[in-house]
Amino acid sequence: MEQKPKISLQQIADELNVSRITVSKVINNKEGVSEDTRRRVARKLVEYDYKKINRDILRLAHQTDNSNPIVRNNIAVIATEPDFSDFWLKIINGIANEVSSKGYNFVYHFITRTEETNFSMPKSILDHSVCGIIVINVYNNAAISALSNSGIPVVFLDITPDKFREGLTADVVLLEGERVIRSITENIIRRGRKTLGFIGDITYAQTMYDRYRGFESACRAHDIPIWPEFCLTDSKRGHFYFQDEVREFVDSLQNLPEGFVCANDVTAYTVISCLRERGLSVPEDLAVSGYDNIKASILTASELTTVAVETADLGKRLAQQLLRQLESPISFHEVVYIQPQVIFKRSTEF
């Protein structure tokens, strides 16, 4: 990309026919400057990629004033290759419907797993042609840092545990997992099953880590040990997008626990399939639970205890969180937990 020449505050002031003090006031968010002048200064700063651009300047630069033809009203959704299942499509459609209803344009940026690992900022962000970003299904620390430091308002749907602990200059929306998985685990324990395993990669997503904490806290509360040999909590091949890793783990177990608490439904379905191939029944022989409430034909004889995620509403909530940043001056960021509902079914109720 062509590098823009460095420019001084005095040069910007001269181009806009204002004082250097006026430009400085806009940069430092000081009073005494009209809104129209603030917008003109902000747009000039963005035009020249001035090094001290912050989110307030970007908001001003993209603010509609019905007279400037370069005002941009685009919101970008950046997502790493979702599998276009009903789960992801409903989230994306929920975002699109909400931002469109508020007069914003909607732009997709789908990136591959390789592009996520070797992240390069999309052109629309580099040239500031979007006023806000929603990020879903991206779990690369470098990509998360780059997006959160772009100077453009950002909302993440889930992030890595490392970045959650570190903190971001962005809002984060998370599906609550600790309480609901504790509830499921305790339900299984109360039915007399004391040897349990957990399957889910807790290293890549904060939501997965929270789900394991729920499993752990339930076991501790009932004085039940954690059995490492029955837990698969990391992945060398892609966060269980490749279910053969789950299959290999279950098939390798000579002795089985009395139940598996799984971090999502896809993993639970794989576990159930492996158990059936060994001539075992769910829930008669083992209890199995999931999370997400997705549909699959594998559950013919039993139904899966899971956690219901209202995906369309989740997409709408992500959009509302971003609009909060765009439409109201704020000086703080939020971590928002969406509370889903546990659905107890036959797979844990024997």
Short mmCIF file of C-alpha atoms in Angstrom, two decimals:
data_model
loop_
_atom_site.label_atom_id
_atom_site.label_comp_id
_atom_site.label_asym_id
_atom_site.label_seq_id
_atom_site.Cartn_x
_atom_site.Cartn_y
_atom_site.Cartn_z
CA MET A 1 0.00 0.00 0.00
CA GLU A 2 1.28 3.47 -0.88
CA GLN A 3 2.60 5.31 2.16
CA LYS A 4 0.97 8.69 2.74
CA PRO A 5 3.30 11.62 3.49
CA LYS A 6 3.66 12.71 7.09
CA ILE A 7 1.82 15.90 7.86
CA SER A 8 2.03 18.40 10.68
CA LEU A 9 -0.82 19.92 12.65
CA GLN A 10 0.00 23.28 11.10
CA GLN A 11 -0.36 21.88 7.58
CA ILE A 12 -3.76 20.40 8.48
CA ALA A 13 -4.78 23.72 10.03
CA ASP A 14 -3.69 25.61 6.91
CA GLU A 15 -5.61 23.27 4.57
CA LEU A 16 -8.81 23.71 6.60
CA ASN A 17 -8.28 27.41 7.28
CA VAL A 18 -8.42 26.94 11.04
CA SER A 19 -5.87 27.48 13.80
CA ARG A 20 -3.36 24.90 14.95
CA ILE A 21 -4.93 25.15 18.42
CA THR A 22 -8.29 24.12 16.93
CA VAL A 23 -6.73 21.00 15.41
CA SER A 24 -5.06 20.19 18.73
CA LYS A 25 -8.38 20.57 20.58
CA VAL A 26 -10.04 18.06 18.26
CA ILE A 27 -7.22 15.54 18.74
CA ASN A 28 -7.40 15.90 22.53
CA ASN A 29 -11.23 16.06 22.65
CA LYS A 30 -11.27 19.54 24.19
CA GLU A 31 -14.22 21.92 24.19
CA GLY A 32 -14.53 25.12 22.16
CA VAL A 33 -14.82 23.67 18.63
CA SER A 34 -18.05 23.38 16.63
CA GLU A 35 -19.26 19.93 15.56
CA ASP A 36 -18.90 20.79 11.89
CA THR A 37 -15.28 21.87 12.38
CA ARG A 38 -14.59 18.77 14.48
CA ARG A 39 -15.84 16.58 11.64
CA ARG A 40 -13.76 18.42 9.03
CA VAL A 41 -10.60 18.15 11.14
CA ALA A 42 -11.28 14.47 11.92
CA ARG A 43 -11.71 13.62 8.23
CA LYS A 44 -8.50 15.36 7.33
CA LEU A 45 -6.64 13.48 10.08
CA VAL A 46 -8.01 10.17 8.77
CA GLU A 47 -7.20 11.16 5.19
CA TYR A 48 -3.53 11.64 6.12
CA ASP A 49 -3.37 8.65 8.52
CA TYR A 50 -2.28 10.94 11.33
CA LYS A 51 -0.45 8.88 13.96
CA LYS A 52 -2.61 9.96 16.90
CA ILE A 53 -5.95 8.90 15.41
CA ASN A 54 -8.21 7.40 18.06
CA ARG A 55 -11.72 5.95 18.10
CA ASP A 56 -13.34 9.34 18.82
CA ILE A 57 -11.69 10.89 15.78
CA LEU A 58 -12.73 7.94 13.63
CA ARG A 59 -16.31 8.25 14.88
CA LEU A 60 -16.34 11.92 13.97
CA ALA A 61 -14.83 11.22 10.57
CA HIS A 62 -17.57 8.71 9.76
CA GLN A 63 -20.41 10.73 11.26
CA THR A 64 -23.23 11.63 8.89
CA ASP A 65 -23.80 15.33 8.28
CA ASN A 66 -25.89 15.05 5.06
CA SER A 67 -23.43 17.19 3.14
CA ASN A 68 -20.17 15.30 2.85
CA PRO A 69 -20.22 12.66 0.07
CA ILE A 70 -17.30 10.68 1.54
CA VAL A 71 -19.13 9.70 4.73
CA ARG A 72 -19.06 5.91 5.03
CA ASN A 73 -21.74 3.94 6.80
CA ASN A 74 -20.41 0.39 6.50
CA ILE A 75 -20.17 -2.23 9.23
CA ALA A 76 -17.86 -5.17 8.56
CA VAL A 77 -18.30 -8.70 9.86
CA ILE A 78 -15.02 -10.61 9.88
CA ALA A 79 -15.34 -14.37 10.29
CA THR A 80 -13.02 -17.32 9.88
CA GLU A 81 -14.54 -19.76 7.42
CA PRO A 82 -17.73 -20.72 9.22
CA ASP A 83 -19.10 -24.02 7.98
CA PHE A 84 -22.28 -22.25 6.85
CA SER A 85 -24.32 -24.41 9.16
CA ASP A 86 -27.61 -23.09 10.43
CA PHE A 87 -25.83 -22.03 13.62
CA TRP A 88 -23.48 -19.52 11.96
CA LEU A 89 -25.87 -18.38 9.26
CA LYS A 90 -28.50 -17.37 11.81
CA ILE A 91 -25.94 -15.32 13.74
CA ILE A 92 -24.81 -13.53 10.59
CA ASN A 93 -28.37 -12.94 9.41
CA GLY A 94 -29.26 -11.55 12.84
CA ILE A 95 -26.39 -9.07 12.55
CA ALA A 96 -27.31 -8.08 9.00
CA ASN A 97 -30.98 -7.52 9.80
CA GLU A 98 -30.23 -5.35 12.83
CA VAL A 99 -27.59 -3.11 11.23
CA SER A 100 -29.69 -2.73 8.07
CA SER A 101 -32.71 -1.67 10.12
CA LYS A 102 -30.59 1.12 11.62
CA GLY A 103 -29.44 2.41 8.22
CA TYR A 104 -25.99 0.84 8.06
CA ASN A 105 -24.52 -1.16 5.20
CA PHE A 106 -23.28 -4.68 5.87
CA VAL A 107 -19.97 -6.02 4.51
CA TYR A 108 -18.71 -9.63 4.82
CA HIS A 109 -15.03 -10.52 5.15
CA PHE A 110 -14.57 -14.30 5.32
CA ILE A 111 -11.00 -15.45 5.88
CA THR A 112 -9.49 -18.92 5.66
CA ARG A 113 -7.72 -20.68 8.54
CA THR A 114 -4.40 -19.89 6.83
CA GLU A 115 -5.37 -16.23 6.48
CA GLU A 116 -6.34 -16.17 10.16
CA THR A 117 -2.92 -17.51 11.17
CA ASN A 118 -1.07 -15.14 8.82
CA PHE A 119 -3.48 -12.28 9.39
CA SER A 120 -3.50 -9.29 7.08
CA MET A 121 -5.88 -6.43 7.76
CA PRO A 122 -8.70 -6.18 5.16
CA LYS A 123 -8.38 -3.15 2.87
CA SER A 124 -11.71 -1.71 4.01
CA ILE A 125 -10.27 -1.38 7.52
CA LEU A 126 -6.92 -0.03 6.39
CA ASP A 127 -8.57 2.73 4.37
CA HIS A 128 -11.19 3.41 7.09
CA SER A 129 -14.13 2.70 4.79
CA VAL A 130 -15.94 0.92 7.62
CA CYS A 131 -17.11 2.60 10.80
CA GLY A 132 -17.40 -0.56 12.91
CA ILE A 133 -16.35 -4.22 13.03
CA ILE A 134 -17.96 -7.39 14.41
CA VAL A 135 -15.58 -10.35 14.71
CA ILE A 136 -16.80 -13.94 14.98
CA ASN A 137 -14.98 -17.28 14.99
CA VAL A 138 -11.49 -15.69 15.02
CA TYR A 139 -9.11 -17.20 17.58
CA ASN A 140 -5.65 -16.00 16.55
CA ASN A 141 -4.03 -13.69 19.11
CA ALA A 142 -2.22 -11.58 16.51
CA ALA A 143 -5.41 -11.10 14.48
CA ILE A 144 -7.39 -10.18 17.62
CA SER A 145 -4.75 -7.63 18.65
CA ALA A 146 -4.61 -6.07 15.19
CA LEU A 147 -8.38 -5.70 14.98
CA SER A 148 -8.80 -4.35 18.50
CA ASN A 149 -6.04 -1.80 17.90
CA SER A 150 -7.35 -0.67 14.51
CA GLY A 151 -8.85 2.50 15.96
CA ILE A 152 -12.29 1.42 14.71
CA PRO A 153 -14.99 0.31 17.19
CA VAL A 154 -14.94 -3.49 17.48
CA VAL A 155 -17.12 -6.17 19.08
CA PHE A 156 -15.83 -9.74 19.40
CA LEU A 157 -18.02 -12.81 19.75
CA ASP A 158 -15.68 -14.81 22.01
CA ILE A 159 -11.87 -14.47 22.12
CA THR A 160 -8.90 -16.51 23.25
CA PRO A 161 -8.34 -17.02 27.00
CA ASP A 162 -5.00 -15.20 26.67
CA LYS A 163 -6.62 -12.07 25.24
CA PHE A 164 -9.50 -12.25 27.71
CA ARG A 165 -7.05 -12.17 30.62
CA GLU A 166 -5.01 -9.43 28.99
CA GLY A 167 -7.96 -7.16 28.21
CA LEU A 168 -8.82 -5.41 24.95
CA THR A 169 -9.75 -1.99 23.63
CA ALA A 170 -12.96 -3.55 22.38
CA ASP A 171 -16.25 -5.03 23.59
CA VAL A 172 -16.58 -8.80 23.99
CA VAL A 173 -19.80 -10.83 23.92
CA LEU A 174 -19.64 -14.31 25.45
CA LEU A 175 -22.10 -17.16 25.78
CA GLU A 176 -22.24 -18.05 29.47
CA GLY A 177 -20.84 -21.52 30.05
CA GLU A 178 -19.67 -21.99 33.61
CA ARG A 179 -23.07 -21.92 35.30
CA VAL A 180 -24.94 -23.96 32.70
CA ILE A 181 -22.30 -26.70 32.43
CA ARG A 182 -22.10 -26.89 36.22
CA SER A 183 -25.87 -27.39 36.23
CA ILE A 184 -25.65 -30.21 33.67
CA THR A 185 -22.73 -31.89 35.45
CA GLU A 186 -24.45 -31.76 38.83
CA ASN A 187 -27.59 -33.24 37.29
CA ILE A 188 -25.56 -36.20 36.03
CA ILE A 189 -23.85 -36.60 39.41
CA ARG A 190 -27.14 -36.58 41.32
CA ARG A 191 -28.29 -39.49 39.18
CA GLY A 192 -25.47 -41.58 40.67
CA ARG A 193 -22.71 -41.23 38.07
CA LYS A 194 -19.42 -40.36 39.73
CA THR A 195 -16.74 -41.08 37.10
CA LEU A 196 -16.96 -38.37 34.44
CA GLY A 197 -14.89 -37.02 31.58
CA PHE A 198 -14.84 -33.68 29.78
CA ILE A 199 -14.14 -33.29 26.05
CA GLY A 200 -13.52 -29.83 24.63
CA ASP A 201 -10.49 -27.74 23.68
CA ILE A 202 -10.22 -25.19 26.48
CA THR A 203 -7.04 -23.58 25.11
CA TYR A 204 -8.42 -21.58 22.18
CA ALA A 205 -11.68 -19.93 23.31
CA GLN A 206 -12.76 -18.29 26.55
CA THR A 207 -16.22 -19.83 26.25
CA MET A 208 -14.72 -23.33 26.12
CA TYR A 209 -12.54 -22.57 29.12
CA ASP A 210 -15.61 -21.33 31.03
CA ARG A 211 -17.45 -24.59 30.24
CA TYR A 212 -14.59 -26.63 31.67
CA ARG A 213 -14.61 -24.47 34.80
CA GLY A 214 -18.29 -25.33 35.23
CA PHE A 215 -17.49 -29.04 34.95
CA GLU A 216 -14.61 -28.67 37.40
CA SER A 217 -16.60 -26.70 39.98
CA ALA A 218 -19.44 -29.25 39.94
CA CYS A 219 -17.01 -32.10 40.57
CA ARG A 220 -15.33 -30.21 43.40
CA ALA A 221 -18.67 -29.34 45.00
CA HIS A 222 -19.56 -33.04 45.14
CA ASP A 223 -16.07 -34.27 46.16
CA ILE A 224 -15.60 -36.08 42.87
CA PRO A 225 -12.07 -36.27 41.45
CA ILE A 226 -11.19 -35.02 37.97
CA TRP A 227 -10.04 -38.02 35.95
CA PRO A 228 -7.35 -36.75 33.49
CA GLU A 229 -7.46 -40.00 31.52
CA PHE A 230 -11.10 -39.31 30.63
CA CYS A 231 -10.58 -35.64 29.67
CA LEU A 232 -9.47 -34.27 26.31
CA THR A 233 -8.93 -30.55 26.77
CA ASP A 234 -6.59 -29.50 23.99
CA SER A 235 -6.16 -30.17 20.31
CA LYS A 236 -3.20 -30.37 17.99
CA ARG A 237 -5.30 -30.23 14.84
CA GLY A 238 -7.71 -27.36 14.99
CA HIS A 239 -10.01 -27.07 17.99
CA PHE A 240 -12.10 -30.15 17.17
CA TYR A 241 -13.02 -28.96 13.72
CA PHE A 242 -11.56 -32.35 12.85
CA GLN A 243 -13.68 -34.77 14.79
CA ASP A 244 -11.39 -37.73 14.06
CA GLU A 245 -9.30 -36.55 17.00
CA VAL A 246 -12.25 -36.99 19.34
CA ARG A 247 -12.95 -40.38 17.80
CA GLU A 248 -9.34 -41.50 18.29
CA PHE A 249 -9.45 -40.41 21.93
CA VAL A 250 -12.67 -42.27 22.76
CA ASP A 251 -11.61 -45.37 20.82
CA SER A 252 -8.29 -45.44 22.71
CA LEU A 253 -9.99 -45.80 26.10
CA GLN A 254 -10.00 -49.38 27.36
CA ASN A 255 -12.07 -48.37 30.37
CA LEU A 256 -14.79 -45.78 30.03
CA PRO A 257 -16.24 -43.30 32.52
CA GLU A 258 -19.91 -43.20 33.44
CA GLY A 259 -20.46 -40.07 31.41
CA PHE A 260 -18.93 -37.45 29.11
CA VAL A 261 -19.68 -33.74 29.41
CA CYS A 262 -18.88 -32.28 25.98
CA ALA A 263 -18.12 -28.65 25.16
CA ASN A 264 -20.41 -28.67 22.11
CA ASP A 265 -23.00 -30.80 20.34
CA VAL A 266 -20.76 -31.79 17.41
CA THR A 267 -18.32 -33.38 19.86
CA ALA A 268 -21.18 -35.05 21.75
CA TYR A 269 -22.54 -36.57 18.53
CA THR A 270 -19.09 -37.96 17.70
CA VAL A 271 -18.80 -39.49 21.18
CA ILE A 272 -22.27 -41.09 20.88
CA SER A 273 -21.34 -42.57 17.50
CA CYS A 274 -18.14 -44.08 18.94
CA LEU A 275 -20.03 -45.56 21.88
CA ARG A 276 -22.65 -47.13 19.65
CA GLU A 277 -19.95 -48.73 17.52
CA ARG A 278 -18.75 -50.40 20.74
CA GLY A 279 -22.23 -51.71 21.41
CA LEU A 280 -22.99 -49.22 24.16
CA SER A 281 -26.15 -47.21 24.68
CA VAL A 282 -26.77 -43.61 25.76
CA PRO A 283 -27.88 -43.02 28.45
CA GLU A 284 -28.14 -46.61 29.72
CA ASP A 285 -24.37 -47.20 29.70
CA LEU A 286 -23.01 -43.65 29.65
CA ALA A 287 -24.49 -40.19 30.00
CA VAL A 288 -23.50 -37.66 27.32
CA SER A 289 -24.24 -33.92 27.11
CA GLY A 290 -23.46 -31.13 24.66
CA TYR A 291 -23.87 -27.39 24.11
CA ASP A 292 -25.40 -25.36 21.19
CA ASN A 293 -28.69 -27.20 20.56
CA ILE A 294 -27.92 -28.06 16.95
CA LYS A 295 -29.84 -30.80 15.19
CA ALA A 296 -28.35 -34.08 13.99
CA SER A 297 -29.85 -37.34 12.78
CA ILE A 298 -27.56 -39.47 14.95
CA LEU A 299 -29.82 -39.15 17.98
CA THR A 300 -32.52 -41.61 17.05
CA ALA A 301 -32.84 -43.65 20.24
CA SER A 302 -32.04 -40.84 22.65
CA GLU A 303 -32.04 -37.07 22.72
CA LEU A 304 -29.12 -34.91 23.73
CA THR A 305 -29.03 -32.78 26.88
CA THR A 306 -27.69 -29.47 25.61
CA VAL A 307 -27.70 -25.69 25.97
CA ALA A 308 -29.98 -23.66 23.70
CA VAL A 309 -28.36 -20.71 21.92
CA GLU A 310 -30.82 -18.34 20.23
CA THR A 311 -28.51 -17.61 17.32
CA ALA A 312 -30.62 -14.98 15.52
CA ASP A 313 -31.01 -13.06 18.78
CA LEU A 314 -27.28 -13.43 19.42
CA GLY A 315 -26.52 -11.82 16.05
CA LYS A 316 -28.91 -8.99 16.86
CA ARG A 317 -27.25 -8.48 20.25
CA LEU A 318 -23.79 -8.29 18.66
CA ALA A 319 -25.04 -5.58 16.31
CA GLN A 320 -26.65 -3.67 19.19
CA GLN A 321 -23.38 -3.80 21.13
CA LEU A 322 -21.53 -2.24 18.21
CA LEU A 323 -24.23 0.39 17.62
CA ARG A 324 -23.86 1.36 21.26
CA GLN A 325 -20.27 2.32 20.52
CA LEU A 326 -21.09 4.09 17.26
CA GLU A 327 -24.05 6.11 18.46
CA SER A 328 -23.03 7.10 22.01
CA PRO A 329 -19.68 8.52 23.16
CA ILE A 330 -18.20 6.04 25.65
CA SER A 331 -14.99 5.85 27.62
CA PHE A 332 -15.13 2.20 28.69
CA HIS A 333 -15.52 -1.24 27.21
CA GLU A 334 -17.85 -4.06 28.20
CA VAL A 335 -17.74 -7.82 28.55
CA VAL A 336 -21.30 -9.04 28.03
CA TYR A 337 -22.45 -12.54 29.00
CA ILE A 338 -25.48 -13.93 27.18
CA GLN A 339 -27.34 -16.38 29.39
CA PRO A 340 -28.53 -19.44 27.41
CA GLN A 341 -30.97 -22.09 28.63
CA VAL A 342 -30.16 -25.67 29.61
CA ILE A 343 -32.36 -28.26 27.95
CA PHE A 344 -32.34 -31.54 29.88
CA LYS A 345 -33.14 -34.54 27.68
CA ARG A 346 -32.87 -38.29 27.80
CA SER A 347 -29.10 -38.56 27.14
CA THR A 348 -28.33 -37.71 30.80
CA GLU A 349 -31.50 -38.85 32.56
CA PHE A 350 -31.13 -42.61 33.02
#
